[in-house]
């Protein structure tokens, strides 16, 4: 099992690109859980308060997230790869991480509580064999995020990974940006293989 992460902010801002690859232990526990890749209708938080799943109620957010996933899948098809299957629970997880970055003024895969993307999905009862995550801040459209990820080898690697079969895009808007965190638009995409 492995997990990869990639981050991006627009040029001119602090640029962080992080790629982690390694072996992640997961407990098979002798019983296989059969979690579906659909999302609950209520938010789900871990014990530290990090939102793990944040259902969407905004049609505008749906348009942005659907468009970003469409752009990634169109690109994959042009590359001769299978499209990623939209998974609502992954979109809810990605959106929750965007909201958490805004609420707690950080920009990273690792939450202030110390949770990685793989750990967040595990806590949300999502089975996985491999996990990837792309994040971005500051880009105002799905096309701009996609173009930036495509120009970054680490982000492009997640979008092109043959092993990933499911994905979910997340978007959140910061209504009250600060001088330290002036970005208004936060994006995340969770990639998964079961």
PDB file of C-alpha atoms in Angstrom:
ATOM      1  CA  UNK A   1       0.000   0.000   0.000  1.00  0.00           C
ATOM      2  CA  UNK A   2       1.182   3.501  -0.657  1.00  0.00           C
ATOM      3  CA  UNK A   3       0.057   7.053  -0.487  1.00  0.00           C
ATOM      4  CA  UNK A   4       1.170  10.156  -2.303  1.00  0.00           C
ATOM      5  CA  UNK A   5       0.344  13.793  -1.744  1.00  0.00           C
ATOM      6  CA  UNK A   6       0.971  16.936  -3.738  1.00  0.00           C
ATOM      7  CA  UNK A   7       0.270  20.584  -2.902  1.00  0.00           C
ATOM      8  CA  UNK A   8       0.222  23.764  -4.931  1.00  0.00           C
ATOM      9  CA  UNK A   9      -0.295  27.471  -4.534  1.00  0.00           C
ATOM     10  CA  UNK A  10      -0.057  29.974  -7.389  1.00  0.00           C
ATOM     11  CA  UNK A  11       3.345  31.368  -8.284  1.00  0.00           C
ATOM     12  CA  UNK A  12       4.245  34.396  -6.239  1.00  0.00           C
ATOM     13  CA  UNK A  13       2.907  32.786  -3.072  1.00  0.00           C
ATOM     14  CA  UNK A  14       4.617  30.326  -0.843  1.00  0.00           C
ATOM     15  CA  UNK A  15       4.914  27.278  -3.083  1.00  0.00           C
ATOM     16  CA  UNK A  16       4.794  23.967  -1.332  1.00  0.00           C
ATOM     17  CA  UNK A  17       5.161  20.748  -3.200  1.00  0.00           C
ATOM     18  CA  UNK A  18       5.271  17.667  -1.105  1.00  0.00           C
ATOM     19  CA  UNK A  19       5.461  14.140  -2.375  1.00  0.00           C
ATOM     20  CA  UNK A  20       5.469  11.367   0.156  1.00  0.00           C
ATOM     21  CA  UNK A  21       5.683   7.778  -0.893  1.00  0.00           C
ATOM     22  CA  UNK A  22       6.079   4.907   1.456  1.00  0.00           C
ATOM     23  CA  UNK A  23       4.546   1.865   2.964  1.00  0.00           C
ATOM     24  CA  UNK A  24       1.480   2.396   5.090  1.00  0.00           C
ATOM     25  CA  UNK A  25       0.306  -0.252   7.469  1.00  0.00           C
ATOM     26  CA  UNK A  26      -3.365  -0.997   7.591  1.00  0.00           C
ATOM     27  CA  UNK A  27      -5.150  -3.376   9.878  1.00  0.00           C
ATOM     28  CA  UNK A  28      -7.000  -6.058   8.011  1.00  0.00           C
ATOM     29  CA  UNK A  29      -8.252  -7.356  11.339  1.00  0.00           C
ATOM     30  CA  UNK A  30      -9.485 -10.585   9.821  1.00  0.00           C
ATOM     31  CA  UNK A  31     -12.743  -9.028   8.684  1.00  0.00           C
ATOM     32  CA  UNK A  32     -13.143  -7.011   5.561  1.00  0.00           C
ATOM     33  CA  UNK A  33     -15.438  -4.053   5.929  1.00  0.00           C
ATOM     34  CA  UNK A  34     -17.658  -3.305   2.993  1.00  0.00           C
ATOM     35  CA  UNK A  35     -17.848   0.458   3.118  1.00  0.00           C
ATOM     36  CA  UNK A  36     -19.526   1.889   0.076  1.00  0.00           C
ATOM     37  CA  UNK A  37     -18.033   4.930  -1.564  1.00  0.00           C
ATOM     38  CA  UNK A  38     -21.108   7.015  -0.927  1.00  0.00           C
ATOM     39  CA  UNK A  39     -21.269   9.834   1.551  1.00  0.00           C
ATOM     40  CA  UNK A  40     -23.358  10.312   4.681  1.00  0.00           C
ATOM     41  CA  UNK A  41     -25.784  13.193   4.852  1.00  0.00           C
ATOM     42  CA  UNK A  42     -24.273  14.567   8.091  1.00  0.00           C
ATOM     43  CA  UNK A  43     -20.793  16.011   8.705  1.00  0.00           C
ATOM     44  CA  UNK A  44     -18.348  13.606  10.345  1.00  0.00           C
ATOM     45  CA  UNK A  45     -15.552  14.859  12.637  1.00  0.00           C
ATOM     46  CA  UNK A  46     -12.737  12.958  14.334  1.00  0.00           C
ATOM     47  CA  UNK A  47     -12.149  13.155  18.098  1.00  0.00           C
ATOM     48  CA  UNK A  48      -9.845  16.187  17.646  1.00  0.00           C
ATOM     49  CA  UNK A  49     -12.498  18.083  15.708  1.00  0.00           C
ATOM     50  CA  UNK A  50     -10.979  17.747  12.227  1.00  0.00           C
ATOM     51  CA  UNK A  51     -13.879  17.449   9.799  1.00  0.00           C
ATOM     52  CA  UNK A  52     -13.513  14.125   8.032  1.00  0.00           C
ATOM     53  CA  UNK A  53     -16.549  14.375   5.764  1.00  0.00           C
ATOM     54  CA  UNK A  54     -18.431  17.531   4.853  1.00  0.00           C
ATOM     55  CA  UNK A  55     -21.511  17.011   2.659  1.00  0.00           C
ATOM     56  CA  UNK A  56     -22.143  19.700   0.056  1.00  0.00           C
ATOM     57  CA  UNK A  57     -25.267  21.841   0.073  1.00  0.00           C
ATOM     58  CA  UNK A  58     -24.180  24.518  -2.431  1.00  0.00           C
ATOM     59  CA  UNK A  59     -25.007  24.024  -6.143  1.00  0.00           C
ATOM     60  CA  UNK A  60     -22.152  26.367  -7.128  1.00  0.00           C
ATOM     61  CA  UNK A  61     -19.673  24.190  -5.262  1.00  0.00           C
ATOM     62  CA  UNK A  62     -21.090  21.145  -7.043  1.00  0.00           C
ATOM     63  CA  UNK A  63     -20.458  22.804 -10.409  1.00  0.00           C
ATOM     64  CA  UNK A  64     -16.813  23.604  -9.507  1.00  0.00           C
ATOM     65  CA  UNK A  65     -16.091  20.127  -8.125  1.00  0.00           C
ATOM     66  CA  UNK A  66     -17.797  18.291 -10.979  1.00  0.00           C
ATOM     67  CA  UNK A  67     -15.915  20.380 -13.539  1.00  0.00           C
ATOM     68  CA  UNK A  68     -12.543  19.687 -11.918  1.00  0.00           C
ATOM     69  CA  UNK A  69     -13.179  15.940 -11.931  1.00  0.00           C
ATOM     70  CA  UNK A  70     -14.372  16.149 -15.547  1.00  0.00           C
ATOM     71  CA  UNK A  71     -11.153  17.920 -16.554  1.00  0.00           C
ATOM     72  CA  UNK A  72      -9.053  15.247 -14.852  1.00  0.00           C
ATOM     73  CA  UNK A  73     -11.045  12.433 -16.457  1.00  0.00           C
ATOM     74  CA  UNK A  74     -10.914  14.008 -19.926  1.00  0.00           C
ATOM     75  CA  UNK A  75      -7.150  14.259 -19.525  1.00  0.00           C
ATOM     76  CA  UNK A  76      -6.913  10.633 -18.392  1.00  0.00           C
ATOM     77  CA  UNK A  77      -8.920   9.501 -21.411  1.00  0.00           C
ATOM     78  CA  UNK A  78      -6.564  11.418 -23.733  1.00  0.00           C
ATOM     79  CA  UNK A  79      -3.668   9.613 -22.030  1.00  0.00           C
ATOM     80  CA  UNK A  80      -5.334   6.234 -22.667  1.00  0.00           C
ATOM     81  CA  UNK A  81      -6.174   5.757 -18.984  1.00  0.00           C
ATOM     82  CA  UNK A  82      -9.473   4.722 -17.453  1.00  0.00           C
ATOM     83  CA  UNK A  83     -11.538   7.577 -16.047  1.00  0.00           C
ATOM     84  CA  UNK A  84     -11.741   7.880 -12.295  1.00  0.00           C
ATOM     85  CA  UNK A  85     -15.071   6.856 -10.792  1.00  0.00           C
ATOM     86  CA  UNK A  86     -16.666   9.750  -8.891  1.00  0.00           C
ATOM     87  CA  UNK A  87     -17.012   8.839  -5.223  1.00  0.00           C
ATOM     88  CA  UNK A  88     -19.168  11.191  -3.141  1.00  0.00           C
ATOM     89  CA  UNK A  89     -17.401  10.210   0.085  1.00  0.00           C
ATOM     90  CA  UNK A  90     -14.049  11.264  -1.409  1.00  0.00           C
ATOM     91  CA  UNK A  91     -15.529  14.595  -2.467  1.00  0.00           C
ATOM     92  CA  UNK A  92     -16.886  15.083   1.049  1.00  0.00           C
ATOM     93  CA  UNK A  93     -13.456  14.228   2.495  1.00  0.00           C
ATOM     94  CA  UNK A  94     -11.687  16.614   0.101  1.00  0.00           C
ATOM     95  CA  UNK A  95     -14.184  19.399   0.840  1.00  0.00           C
ATOM     96  CA  UNK A  96     -13.807  18.832   4.595  1.00  0.00           C
ATOM     97  CA  UNK A  97     -10.040  19.230   4.314  1.00  0.00           C
ATOM     98  CA  UNK A  98     -10.454  22.472   2.335  1.00  0.00           C
ATOM     99  CA  UNK A  99     -12.785  23.831   5.004  1.00  0.00           C
ATOM    100  CA  UNK A 100     -10.400  22.744   7.772  1.00  0.00           C
ATOM    101  CA  UNK A 101      -7.473  24.522   6.070  1.00  0.00           C
ATOM    102  CA  UNK A 102      -9.556  27.711   5.939  1.00  0.00           C
ATOM    103  CA  UNK A 103     -10.884  27.475   9.494  1.00  0.00           C
ATOM    104  CA  UNK A 104      -7.479  26.713  11.011  1.00  0.00           C
ATOM    105  CA  UNK A 105      -5.329  28.847   8.688  1.00  0.00           C
ATOM    106  CA  UNK A 106      -2.959  26.227   7.341  1.00  0.00           C
ATOM    107  CA  UNK A 107      -2.103  24.856   3.921  1.00  0.00           C
ATOM    108  CA  UNK A 108      -0.824  21.287   4.050  1.00  0.00           C
ATOM    109  CA  UNK A 109      -1.766  17.650   3.658  1.00  0.00           C
ATOM    110  CA  UNK A 110      -0.972  17.025   7.304  1.00  0.00           C
ATOM    111  CA  UNK A 111      -3.605  18.594   9.545  1.00  0.00           C
ATOM    112  CA  UNK A 112      -2.654  20.481  12.714  1.00  0.00           C
ATOM    113  CA  UNK A 113      -3.979  17.434  14.566  1.00  0.00           C
ATOM    114  CA  UNK A 114      -1.354  15.316  12.790  1.00  0.00           C
ATOM    115  CA  UNK A 115      -3.678  13.453  10.407  1.00  0.00           C
ATOM    116  CA  UNK A 116      -2.510  12.474   6.916  1.00  0.00           C
ATOM    117  CA  UNK A 117      -4.992  12.092   4.035  1.00  0.00           C
ATOM    118  CA  UNK A 118      -4.805   8.306   4.430  1.00  0.00           C
ATOM    119  CA  UNK A 119      -5.528   8.538   8.160  1.00  0.00           C
ATOM    120  CA  UNK A 120      -8.448  10.904   7.576  1.00  0.00           C
ATOM    121  CA  UNK A 121     -10.032   8.449   5.123  1.00  0.00           C
ATOM    122  CA  UNK A 122      -9.442   5.531   7.487  1.00  0.00           C
ATOM    123  CA  UNK A 123     -11.147   7.445  10.317  1.00  0.00           C
ATOM    124  CA  UNK A 124     -14.072   8.079   7.943  1.00  0.00           C
ATOM    125  CA  UNK A 125     -14.376   4.286   7.496  1.00  0.00           C
ATOM    126  CA  UNK A 126     -13.182   4.296   3.885  1.00  0.00           C
ATOM    127  CA  UNK A 127     -11.289   1.177   2.786  1.00  0.00           C
ATOM    128  CA  UNK A 128      -8.236   1.830   0.663  1.00  0.00           C
ATOM    129  CA  UNK A 129      -5.121   0.202  -0.743  1.00  0.00           C
ATOM    130  CA  UNK A 130      -3.573   3.448  -1.949  1.00  0.00           C
ATOM    131  CA  UNK A 131      -4.434   7.098  -1.447  1.00  0.00           C
ATOM    132  CA  UNK A 132      -3.319  10.275  -3.167  1.00  0.00           C
ATOM    133  CA  UNK A 133      -4.220  13.890  -2.609  1.00  0.00           C
ATOM    134  CA  UNK A 134      -3.689  17.105  -4.550  1.00  0.00           C
ATOM    135  CA  UNK A 135      -4.375  20.438  -2.848  1.00  0.00           C
ATOM    136  CA  UNK A 136      -4.249  24.002  -4.130  1.00  0.00           C
ATOM    137  CA  UNK A 137      -5.115  27.467  -2.910  1.00  0.00           C
ATOM    138  CA  UNK A 138      -5.662  30.746  -4.703  1.00  0.00           C
ATOM    139  CA  UNK A 139      -6.927  29.482  -8.061  1.00  0.00           C
ATOM    140  CA  UNK A 140     -10.386  30.831  -8.852  1.00  0.00           C
ATOM    141  CA  UNK A 141     -11.571  28.275 -11.426  1.00  0.00           C
ATOM    142  CA  UNK A 142     -11.449  24.506 -11.931  1.00  0.00           C
ATOM    143  CA  UNK A 143      -9.542  25.066 -15.189  1.00  0.00           C
ATOM    144  CA  UNK A 144      -6.867  27.130 -13.427  1.00  0.00           C
ATOM    145  CA  UNK A 145      -6.386  24.440 -10.763  1.00  0.00           C
ATOM    146  CA  UNK A 146      -6.252  21.691 -13.373  1.00  0.00           C
ATOM    147  CA  UNK A 147      -3.707  23.617 -15.471  1.00  0.00           C
ATOM    148  CA  UNK A 148      -1.510  24.224 -12.425  1.00  0.00           C
ATOM    149  CA  UNK A 149      -1.657  20.570 -11.385  1.00  0.00           C
ATOM    150  CA  UNK A 150      -0.886  19.480 -14.935  1.00  0.00           C
ATOM    151  CA  UNK A 151       2.232  21.699 -14.954  1.00  0.00           C
ATOM    152  CA  UNK A 152       3.501  20.118 -11.720  1.00  0.00           C
ATOM    153  CA  UNK A 153       5.120  16.661 -12.013  1.00  0.00           C
ATOM    154  CA  UNK A 154       3.939  15.594  -8.547  1.00  0.00           C
ATOM    155  CA  UNK A 155       0.324  16.649  -9.136  1.00  0.00           C
ATOM    156  CA  UNK A 156       0.292  15.247 -12.652  1.00  0.00           C
ATOM    157  CA  UNK A 157       1.579  11.918 -11.292  1.00  0.00           C
ATOM    158  CA  UNK A 158      -1.499  11.613  -9.078  1.00  0.00           C
ATOM    159  CA  UNK A 159      -3.801  12.498 -11.985  1.00  0.00           C
ATOM    160  CA  UNK A 160      -2.057   9.957 -14.245  1.00  0.00           C
ATOM    161  CA  UNK A 161      -1.676   7.122 -11.735  1.00  0.00           C
ATOM    162  CA  UNK A 162      -3.068   3.956 -13.292  1.00  0.00           C
ATOM    163  CA  UNK A 163      -3.612   2.455  -9.857  1.00  0.00           C
ATOM    164  CA  UNK A 164      -6.190   5.000  -8.758  1.00  0.00           C
ATOM    165  CA  UNK A 165      -9.756   4.072  -9.626  1.00  0.00           C
ATOM    166  CA  UNK A 166     -11.872   6.520  -7.591  1.00  0.00           C
ATOM    167  CA  UNK A 167     -11.677  10.258  -7.008  1.00  0.00           C
ATOM    168  CA  UNK A 168     -13.529  13.118  -5.419  1.00  0.00           C
ATOM    169  CA  UNK A 169     -12.945  16.840  -5.747  1.00  0.00           C
ATOM    170  CA  UNK A 170     -13.479  19.329  -2.962  1.00  0.00           C
ATOM    171  CA  UNK A 171     -13.763  23.111  -2.965  1.00  0.00           C
ATOM    172  CA  UNK A 172     -14.293  25.703  -0.253  1.00  0.00           C
ATOM    173  CA  UNK A 173     -14.236  29.490  -0.260  1.00  0.00           C
ATOM    174  CA  UNK A 174     -12.723  31.625   2.477  1.00  0.00           C
ATOM    175  CA  UNK A 175     -15.183  34.444   3.124  1.00  0.00           C
ATOM    176  CA  UNK A 176     -12.743  36.213   5.454  1.00  0.00           C
ATOM    177  CA  UNK A 177      -9.155  35.898   4.147  1.00  0.00           C
ATOM    178  CA  UNK A 178      -6.322  37.325   6.240  1.00  0.00           C
ATOM    179  CA  UNK A 179      -3.012  38.944   5.223  1.00  0.00           C
ATOM    180  CA  UNK A 180      -1.224  35.727   6.249  1.00  0.00           C
ATOM    181  CA  UNK A 181      -3.695  33.581   4.289  1.00  0.00           C
ATOM    182  CA  UNK A 182      -5.019  35.800   1.488  1.00  0.00           C
ATOM    183  CA  UNK A 183      -6.236  32.918  -0.676  1.00  0.00           C
ATOM    184  CA  UNK A 184      -9.980  32.815  -1.172  1.00  0.00           C
ATOM    185  CA  UNK A 185     -10.283  29.546  -3.090  1.00  0.00           C
ATOM    186  CA  UNK A 186      -9.165  26.181  -1.656  1.00  0.00           C
ATOM    187  CA  UNK A 187      -9.160  22.943  -3.647  1.00  0.00           C
ATOM    188  CA  UNK A 188      -8.485  19.320  -2.905  1.00  0.00           C
ATOM    189  CA  UNK A 189      -8.790  16.092  -4.835  1.00  0.00           C
ATOM    190  CA  UNK A 190      -8.670  12.703  -3.159  1.00  0.00           C
ATOM    191  CA  UNK A 191      -7.573   9.721  -5.255  1.00  0.00           C
ATOM    192  CA  UNK A 192      -8.126   6.151  -4.101  1.00  0.00           C
ATOM    193  CA  UNK A 193      -7.637   2.542  -5.041  1.00  0.00           C
ATOM    194  CA  UNK A 194      -9.561  -0.088  -3.087  1.00  0.00           C
TER     195      UNK A 194
END
